[in-house]
Coordinates of C-alpha atoms in Angstrom, one line a residue:
Chain A
M1 CA 7.6 -18.3 -24.2
V2 CA 5.6 -20.6 -22.2
A3 CA 2.1 -19.4 -21.1
D4 CA 2.8 -19.7 -17.4
A5 CA -0.2 -21.0 -15.5
S6 CA 1.5 -21.0 -12.2
D7 CA 2.5 -17.3 -12.5
L8 CA -1.1 -16.4 -13.2
S9 CA -2.3 -18.6 -10.3
L10 CA 0.1 -16.8 -8.0
V11 CA -0.9 -13.4 -9.4
R12 CA -4.6 -14.1 -8.8
R13 CA -3.8 -15.0 -5.2
V14 CA -2.0 -11.8 -4.8
Q15 CA -4.9 -9.9 -6.3
R16 CA -7.1 -11.5 -3.7
G17 CA -4.9 -10.1 -1.0
E18 CA -2.6 -13.0 -0.3
R19 CA 0.7 -11.2 -0.3
G20 CA 2.7 -14.3 0.5
A21 CA 2.2 -15.6 -3.1
Y22 CA 4.1 -12.5 -4.4
D23 CA 7.2 -13.7 -2.5
L24 CA 7.3 -16.8 -4.7
L25 CA 7.2 -14.6 -7.8
V26 CA 10.0 -12.4 -6.4
L27 CA 12.1 -15.5 -5.6
K28 CA 11.5 -16.9 -9.2
Y29 CA 12.3 -13.7 -11.1
Q30 CA 14.8 -11.8 -9.0
H31 CA 17.8 -13.0 -10.9
K32 CA 16.3 -12.2 -14.3
V33 CA 15.2 -8.8 -13.3
V34 CA 18.6 -7.9 -11.7
K35 CA 20.3 -9.0 -14.8
L36 CA 17.9 -7.0 -17.0
V37 CA 18.4 -3.8 -14.9
M38 CA 22.2 -4.3 -15.0
R39 CA 22.1 -3.5 -18.8
Y40 CA 21.3 0.0 -17.7
L41 CA 23.0 0.4 -14.4
R42 CA 26.4 -1.2 -14.4
N43 CA 26.8 -1.1 -10.6
P44 CA 25.3 -4.4 -9.3
A45 CA 24.3 -2.8 -6.0
D46 CA 22.4 0.0 -7.8
A47 CA 20.8 -2.7 -10.1
E48 CA 19.5 -4.5 -7.1
D49 CA 18.0 -1.3 -5.6
V50 CA 16.3 -0.5 -8.9
A51 CA 15.1 -4.1 -9.3
Q52 CA 13.7 -4.0 -5.8
E53 CA 11.8 -0.8 -6.7
A54 CA 10.5 -2.5 -9.8
F55 CA 9.1 -5.3 -7.8
V56 CA 7.5 -2.9 -5.4
K57 CA 6.0 -1.0 -8.2
A58 CA 4.7 -4.2 -9.9
Y59 CA 3.1 -5.3 -6.7
R60 CA 1.3 -2.0 -6.4
A61 CA 0.1 -2.1 -10.0
L62 CA -0.9 -5.8 -9.7
P63 CA -4.6 -5.0 -9.2
Q64 CA -4.6 -3.6 -12.6
F65 CA -2.9 -6.6 -14.2
R66 CA -5.5 -8.4 -16.3
G67 CA -3.4 -11.3 -17.5
D68 CA -3.5 -10.3 -21.2
S69 CA 0.3 -10.9 -21.3
A70 CA 2.5 -13.2 -19.3
F71 CA 3.4 -11.9 -15.8
Y72 CA 7.1 -11.7 -16.7
T73 CA 6.5 -9.7 -19.9
W74 CA 4.6 -7.2 -17.8
L75 CA 7.2 -7.2 -15.0
Y76 CA 9.9 -6.8 -17.7
R77 CA 8.4 -3.6 -19.0
I78 CA 8.1 -2.2 -15.4
A79 CA 11.7 -3.0 -14.7
I80 CA 12.9 -1.4 -17.9
N81 CA 10.9 1.8 -17.2
T82 CA 12.2 1.9 -13.6
A83 CA 15.8 1.4 -14.8
K84 CA 15.4 4.2 -17.4
N85 CA 14.0 6.5 -14.8
A86 CA 16.8 5.8 -12.4
L87 CA 19.3 6.4 -15.2
A88 CA 17.6 9.7 -16.1
A89 CA 17.7 10.8 -12.4
R90 CA 21.4 9.9 -12.2
E91 CA 22.1 12.0 -15.2
R92 CA 20.1 14.9 -13.8
N93 CA 21.7 14.8 -10.4
P94 CA 25.2 13.2 -10.8
V95 CA 26.7 14.9 -7.8
S96 CA 24.3 13.7 -5.2
Y97 CA 24.1 10.3 -6.7
E98 CA 27.9 9.9 -6.6
F99 CA 27.9 11.2 -3.1
D100 CA 25.3 8.6 -2.0
L101 CA 27.3 5.9 -3.6
S102 CA 30.7 6.9 -2.2
G103 CA 29.5 8.0 1.2
N104 CA 31.9 7.3 4.0
D105 CA 29.2 5.9 6.2
E106 CA 30.5 2.6 7.4
S107 CA 27.2 0.8 7.6
S108 CA 26.1 1.8 4.1
D109 CA 29.5 0.5 2.9
M110 CA 29.0 -2.8 4.6
V111 CA 25.5 -3.2 3.0
S112 CA 26.8 -2.3 -0.3
R113 CA 29.6 -4.8 0.0
L114 CA 27.3 -7.5 0.9
K115 CA 25.0 -6.7 -2.0
D116 CA 27.7 -6.2 -4.5
P117 CA 28.6 -9.4 -6.4
E118 CA 31.7 -7.7 -7.6
T119 CA 33.4 -7.6 -4.1
P120 CA 35.7 -10.5 -3.5
E121 CA 33.0 -12.2 -1.3
G122 CA 30.4 -11.7 -3.9
L123 CA 32.6 -13.0 -6.7
A124 CA 33.7 -16.0 -4.7
L125 CA 30.1 -16.9 -4.0
T126 CA 29.0 -16.5 -7.6
E127 CA 31.9 -18.6 -8.8
E128 CA 31.1 -21.3 -6.2
I129 CA 27.5 -21.6 -7.1
R130 CA 28.2 -21.6 -10.9
D131 CA 30.9 -24.2 -10.5
T132 CA 28.8 -26.5 -8.4
V133 CA 25.8 -26.2 -10.8
N134 CA 27.9 -26.8 -13.9
H135 CA 29.7 -29.7 -12.4
A136 CA 26.4 -31.2 -11.2
I137 CA 25.0 -30.8 -14.8
S138 CA 28.1 -32.4 -16.4
E139 CA 27.6 -35.5 -14.1
L140 CA 23.9 -35.9 -15.1
P141 CA 22.9 -38.7 -17.4
E142 CA 22.4 -37.6 -21.0
D143 CA 18.6 -37.6 -21.1
L144 CA 18.3 -35.6 -17.8
R145 CA 21.0 -33.1 -19.0
T146 CA 19.3 -32.6 -22.3
A147 CA 15.9 -32.0 -20.7
I148 CA 17.1 -29.5 -18.1
V149 CA 19.2 -27.6 -20.7
L150 CA 16.3 -27.3 -23.2
R151 CA 14.1 -26.1 -20.4
E152 CA 16.5 -23.6 -18.6
L153 CA 18.6 -22.4 -21.5
E154 CA 16.2 -22.7 -24.5
G155 CA 13.1 -21.8 -22.6
M156 CA 11.2 -24.7 -24.3
S157 CA 7.8 -25.9 -23.0
Y158 CA 7.5 -29.6 -21.8
E159 CA 5.5 -30.3 -25.0
E160 CA 8.2 -28.9 -27.2
I161 CA 10.9 -30.8 -25.2
A162 CA 8.8 -34.0 -25.5
A163 CA 8.6 -33.5 -29.3
S164 CA 12.3 -32.9 -29.5
M165 CA 13.3 -35.8 -27.4
D166 CA 10.6 -38.1 -28.8
C167 CA 9.1 -39.1 -25.4
P168 CA 5.8 -38.4 -23.5
V169 CA 5.3 -35.1 -21.7
G170 CA 5.2 -37.0 -18.3
T171 CA 8.7 -38.3 -19.0
V172 CA 10.0 -34.8 -19.6
R173 CA 8.5 -33.6 -16.4
S174 CA 10.1 -36.5 -14.5
R175 CA 13.5 -35.9 -16.1
I176 CA 13.5 -32.2 -15.4
F177 CA 12.5 -32.9 -11.8
R178 CA 15.3 -35.5 -11.4
A179 CA 17.9 -33.2 -13.0
R180 CA 16.9 -30.5 -10.6
E181 CA 17.0 -32.7 -7.6
A182 CA 20.5 -33.9 -8.5
I183 CA 21.8 -30.4 -8.9
D184 CA 20.1 -29.2 -5.8
R185 CA 21.6 -32.1 -3.8
R186 CA 25.1 -31.0 -4.9
L187 CA 24.3 -27.4 -4.0
R188 CA 23.2 -28.5 -0.5
E189 CA 26.2 -30.7 0.0
V190 CA 28.6 -27.9 -0.9
F191 CA 26.9 -25.3 1.2
D192 CA 25.8 -27.3 4.1
G193 CA 29.0 -29.4 4.1
G194 CA 31.4 -26.8 5.5
L195 CA 29.9 -23.4 5.0
G196 CA 26.3 -23.9 6.3
R197 CA 25.0 -21.2 3.9
T198 CA 22.1 -22.9 2.2
E199 CA 19.6 -20.9 4.1
E200 CA 21.4 -17.7 3.0
L201 CA 20.5 -18.5 -0.6
V202 CA 16.8 -18.2 0.1
Chain B
M1 CA 6.6 -41.2 -2.1
I2 CA 4.1 -38.5 -1.5
Q3 CA 6.9 -36.0 -0.8
D4 CA 8.4 -37.0 -4.1
E5 CA 5.2 -36.3 -5.9
V6 CA 4.9 -32.9 -4.2
E7 CA 8.4 -32.0 -5.2
S8 CA 7.8 -33.2 -8.8
Q9 CA 4.7 -30.9 -8.8
L10 CA 6.9 -28.1 -7.4
S11 CA 9.3 -28.5 -10.3
A12 CA 6.4 -28.5 -12.8
M13 CA 4.8 -25.5 -11.2
F14 CA 8.1 -23.6 -11.4
D15 CA 8.1 -24.3 -15.1
G16 CA 4.5 -23.1 -15.5
E17 CA 3.5 -26.7 -16.5
L18 CA 1.1 -27.5 -13.6
P19 CA -2.7 -27.1 -14.0
V20 CA -4.0 -24.0 -12.4
T21 CA -6.1 -25.8 -9.8
E22 CA -3.0 -27.8 -8.6
C23 CA -0.9 -24.6 -8.6
E24 CA -3.4 -22.9 -6.2
L25 CA -3.2 -25.8 -3.7
L26 CA 0.5 -26.2 -4.0
S27 CA 1.3 -22.5 -3.6
R28 CA -0.8 -22.5 -0.4
R29 CA 1.3 -25.4 0.8
I30 CA 4.5 -23.6 0.0
D31 CA 3.3 -20.7 2.2
R32 CA 3.3 -23.1 5.1
D33 CA 6.3 -25.2 4.2
E34 CA 9.8 -23.7 4.6
I35 CA 11.5 -26.6 2.9
L36 CA 9.4 -26.3 -0.2
R37 CA 9.9 -22.6 -0.3
A38 CA 13.7 -23.0 0.0
R39 CA 13.6 -25.6 -2.8
W40 CA 11.6 -23.2 -5.0
S41 CA 14.3 -20.6 -4.4
R42 CA 17.1 -23.0 -5.3
Y43 CA 15.4 -24.0 -8.5
A44 CA 15.5 -20.3 -9.4
L45 CA 19.1 -20.2 -8.4
I46 CA 20.0 -23.2 -10.6
G47 CA 18.4 -21.7 -13.7
A48 CA 20.1 -18.4 -12.9
A49 CA 23.5 -20.0 -12.6
M50 CA 23.0 -21.9 -15.9
R51 CA 22.0 -18.7 -17.7
S52 CA 24.8 -16.7 -16.1
E53 CA 22.5 -14.3 -14.3
P54 CA 23.7 -12.6 -11.1
V55 CA 23.3 -15.4 -8.5
A56 CA 24.7 -13.4 -5.6
T57 CA 21.4 -11.7 -5.4
A58 CA 20.1 -14.7 -3.4
R59 CA 22.6 -14.2 -0.7
S60 CA 22.0 -10.5 -0.3
G61 CA 18.4 -11.3 0.9
F62 CA 16.8 -9.5 -2.1
A63 CA 13.4 -11.2 -1.7
R64 CA 13.4 -10.5 2.0
R65 CA 14.1 -6.8 1.4
V66 CA 11.3 -6.6 -1.2
S67 CA 8.9 -8.3 1.2
I68 CA 9.9 -5.9 4.0
A69 CA 9.5 -2.9 1.6
L70 CA 6.0 -4.1 0.8
R71 CA 5.0 -4.6 4.4
G72 CA 6.3 -1.2 5.2
G73 CA 4.2 0.4 2.4
E74 CA 1.1 -1.3 3.6
T75 CA 1.7 -0.3 7.2
S76 CA 2.3 3.3 6.3
V77 CA -0.8 3.5 4.2
R78 CA -2.9 1.9 6.9
A79 CA -1.3 4.3 9.6
G80 CA -2.0 7.3 7.4
R81 CA -5.6 6.4 7.0
G82 CA -6.0 5.8 10.7
R83 CA -4.3 9.1 11.5
R84 CA -6.6 10.9 9.1
M85 CA -9.7 9.4 10.7
I86 CA -8.5 10.2 14.2
F87 CA -7.7 13.8 13.1
N88 CA -11.1 14.3 11.5
A89 CA -12.9 12.9 14.6
A90 CA -10.8 15.1 16.9
M91 CA -11.6 18.2 14.8
S92 CA -15.3 17.4 14.7
A93 CA -15.4 16.9 18.4
S94 CA -13.4 20.1 19.3
L95 CA -15.5 22.2 16.9
V96 CA -18.7 21.0 18.4
A97 CA -17.4 21.6 21.9
A98 CA -16.2 25.0 21.1
V99 CA -19.4 26.1 19.4
A100 CA -21.5 24.7 22.3
G101 CA -19.3 26.3 24.9
I102 CA -19.5 29.7 23.2
S103 CA -23.2 29.5 22.7
I104 CA -23.9 28.5 26.3
S105 CA -21.7 31.2 27.7
M106 CA -23.2 33.7 25.4
L107 CA -26.8 32.7 26.4
R108 CA -25.9 32.9 30.1
Y109 CA -24.2 36.1 29.8
A110 CA -27.0 37.6 27.8
A111 CA -29.6 36.3 30.2
N112 CA -27.7 37.9 33.2
G113 CA -27.3 41.2 31.4
S114 CA -30.9 41.8 30.1
G115 CA -33.7 43.5 31.8
A116 CA -35.5 40.3 32.4
A117 CA -32.3 38.7 33.7
G118 CA -33.7 36.8 36.6
A119 CA -36.6 35.3 34.8
A120 CA -34.6 34.3 31.8
H121 CA -31.8 32.9 33.9
S122 CA -34.2 30.7 35.8
Q123 CA -36.0 29.6 32.7
L124 CA -32.6 28.6 31.2
A125 CA -31.7 26.8 34.4
D126 CA -35.0 24.9 34.2
N127 CA -34.4 24.0 30.6
D128 CA -30.7 23.2 31.1
A129 CA -31.0 19.8 29.5
A130 CA -32.8 21.2 26.4
P131 CA -30.7 21.5 23.3
V132 CA -29.3 24.9 22.7
G133 CA -30.6 24.9 19.2
H134 CA -34.2 24.8 20.3
V135 CA -34.3 28.1 22.2
I136 CA -37.1 29.6 20.1
P137 CA -40.4 27.8 20.5
A138 CA -42.8 27.5 17.7
A139 CA -45.4 29.8 19.4
V140 CA -42.9 32.7 19.3
V141 CA -42.0 32.2 15.7
G142 CA -45.7 31.9 15.0
A143 CA -45.4 34.1 11.9
A144 CA -42.6 32.0 10.4
P145 CA -43.5 29.5 7.7
A146 CA -43.4 25.8 8.4
E147 CA -41.2 25.0 5.4
P148 CA -37.4 25.2 5.7
V149 CA -36.2 28.5 6.7
T150 CA -34.3 30.6 4.1
A151 CA -32.0 33.5 4.8
D152 CA -34.8 36.0 4.2
A153 CA -37.3 34.1 6.3
A154 CA -34.7 33.9 9.1
T155 CA -34.2 37.6 9.0
A156 CA -38.0 38.2 9.1
T157 CA -38.3 35.8 12.0
A158 CA -35.6 37.6 13.9
T159 CA -37.2 40.9 13.3
A160 CA -40.5 39.4 14.5
T161 CA -38.8 38.0 17.6
A162 CA -37.2 41.3 18.3
A163 CA -40.5 43.0 17.9
V164 CA -42.2 40.7 20.3
R165 CA -39.5 41.2 22.8
H166 CA -39.5 44.9 22.6
G167 CA -43.2 45.3 22.1
G168 CA -43.4 47.8 25.0
A169 CA -44.4 45.5 27.8
S170 CA -42.0 45.1 30.6
E171 CA -42.7 41.4 30.7
P172 CA -41.3 39.7 27.6
V173 CA -43.5 37.2 25.8
S174 CA -40.7 34.7 25.6
Y175 CA -38.1 34.0 28.2
V176 CA -36.0 31.6 26.1
T177 CA -34.8 34.0 23.4
P178 CA -31.7 35.6 24.8
A179 CA -31.9 39.2 25.4
S180 CA -28.7 40.7 24.4
A181 CA -29.8 44.4 23.8
G182 CA -27.1 46.9 24.3
N183 CA -24.3 44.3 24.8
V184 CA -21.7 44.7 22.1
N185 CA -19.5 41.9 23.5
T186 CA -22.3 39.4 23.2
A187 CA -22.9 40.4 19.6
L188 CA -19.2 40.0 18.9
R189 CA -19.1 36.5 20.5
T190 CA -22.1 35.5 18.5
E191 CA -20.5 36.6 15.3
L192 CA -17.4 34.7 16.2
A193 CA -19.3 31.5 16.9
D194 CA -21.3 32.0 13.7
F195 CA -18.1 32.7 11.8
I196 CA -16.5 29.4 13.0
V197 CA -19.7 27.4 12.2
A198 CA -20.1 29.1 8.8
H199 CA -16.5 28.4 7.8
S200 CA -16.3 24.9 9.2
E201 CA -16.0 22.0 6.7
Y202 CA -18.2 20.0 9.1
S203 CA -21.2 22.3 8.9
T204 CA -24.0 21.4 6.4
P205 CA -24.1 23.6 3.3
L206 CA -27.5 24.9 4.3
M207 CA -26.3 26.0 7.7
R208 CA -23.3 27.7 6.3
R209 CA -25.3 29.6 3.7
N210 CA -27.9 30.7 6.3
L211 CA -25.2 31.8 8.8
L212 CA -23.3 33.7 6.2
S213 CA -26.5 35.5 5.1
A214 CA -27.2 36.3 8.8
L215 CA -23.7 37.7 9.2
V216 CA -24.1 39.9 6.1
T217 CA -27.5 41.0 7.3
N218 CA -25.9 41.9 10.6
E219 CA -23.2 43.9 9.0
D220 CA -25.8 45.8 7.0
G221 CA -27.7 46.7 10.0
A222 CA -24.8 47.4 12.3
D223 CA -26.3 50.5 13.5
S224 CA -29.6 48.7 14.2
P225 CA -31.1 49.8 17.5
V226 CA -31.4 46.1 18.3
P227 CA -27.9 44.5 18.2
G228 CA -29.2 41.2 19.2
A229 CA -31.6 40.8 16.3
A230 CA -29.0 39.2 14.0
A231 CA -27.9 36.9 16.7
G232 CA -31.5 35.9 17.2
A233 CA -31.8 35.3 13.5
V234 CA -28.8 33.0 13.6
H235 CA -30.3 31.0 16.4
A236 CA -33.6 30.8 14.6
T237 CA -31.7 29.5 11.6
I238 CA -29.8 26.9 13.6
A239 CA -33.0 25.9 15.2
A240 CA -34.9 25.7 12.0
S241 CA -32.2 23.7 10.1
A242 CA -31.8 21.4 13.1
S243 CA -35.4 20.6 13.2
S244 CA -35.7 20.3 9.4
R245 CA -33.0 17.6 9.4

């Protein structure tokens, strides 16, 4: 795991009372945390609610975060505990929980559908994003593709990638940036092209 | 060109590969720049799509909901703190007003009902602006010690005051000590006022203790020929503690 200087920098800003810096941490880790929570709560909408609670708890506990471990390791533990507590609450009170979930309230149903990636809309969007990203990666030059895969899938640091690809760290940084730019361009083309939904992804 | 460099820095920052000092500056820039912020979000989305993480989260406005939840929490904490301060201030003000009102009405009623009614009333009217807590001048309490008044001292002072007042002469030595002899209602009112002050969380511990002692003393001497003595002691105590602070 990379010792994340940018996370620590953002954390320090939050600890100084600049809440806006926390938004960047949420944007960065939201997908990971939701996936993690989904190991405990199968329903994606519930997983999002619990992940949201975990982020709120982490924010409130942030003044006590000393930076002994990486921010994500710390957040990971909070998310796991929050998910376990939610699961225990669900087992203790299955009737009310089921009632809340299957309530006939139209508005709550709508929110749930929007949040739920397993609805047809959610599934279609997920597929669209994955296809676009994978297609863009397949079109990348070999050196860019290798760099972004080693970074995103293997979680390697720039230094490790540089050693692996036998090139300077600066070149790795440049390759990863260019790979991201190419993928991002494809994403924007697809979403802004006919659907105009790029802003919804933020 | 500069924009390219900033975006390259953004990518490195996203990976935790940018020096801390540069991170600090760039993250502040992201706060102000919606385009950089959107790009940051899409970098997260690209990684999530590659790792098969749930990417629809982005569309549901997850980050926005977290932000709103945090803002709501801060607001409610601030509002709660504000409400508590306003409540405490209102409680203090109403308590002070109640005690002052009861004391003034008691003094006026007592002054009207005593043998020396006219004189006392005029004296009170003359001293209208004087604080209620200073109704016993030092000359009258001459026998009382200068150091802070204890419960016993207060009782002794009250007895002395009563003795001075009922010394046999038709003209009392002091006009400012309320004469409440023979008036049961006044005694009850005094006790009520003392009870409120003694049980108030806004009273000082010393005042509470002295008033409680005075109340107990008054109960013990309920059949005292001078019902106003305990009330006098209470006032003496209030005056003493006010001047000692």
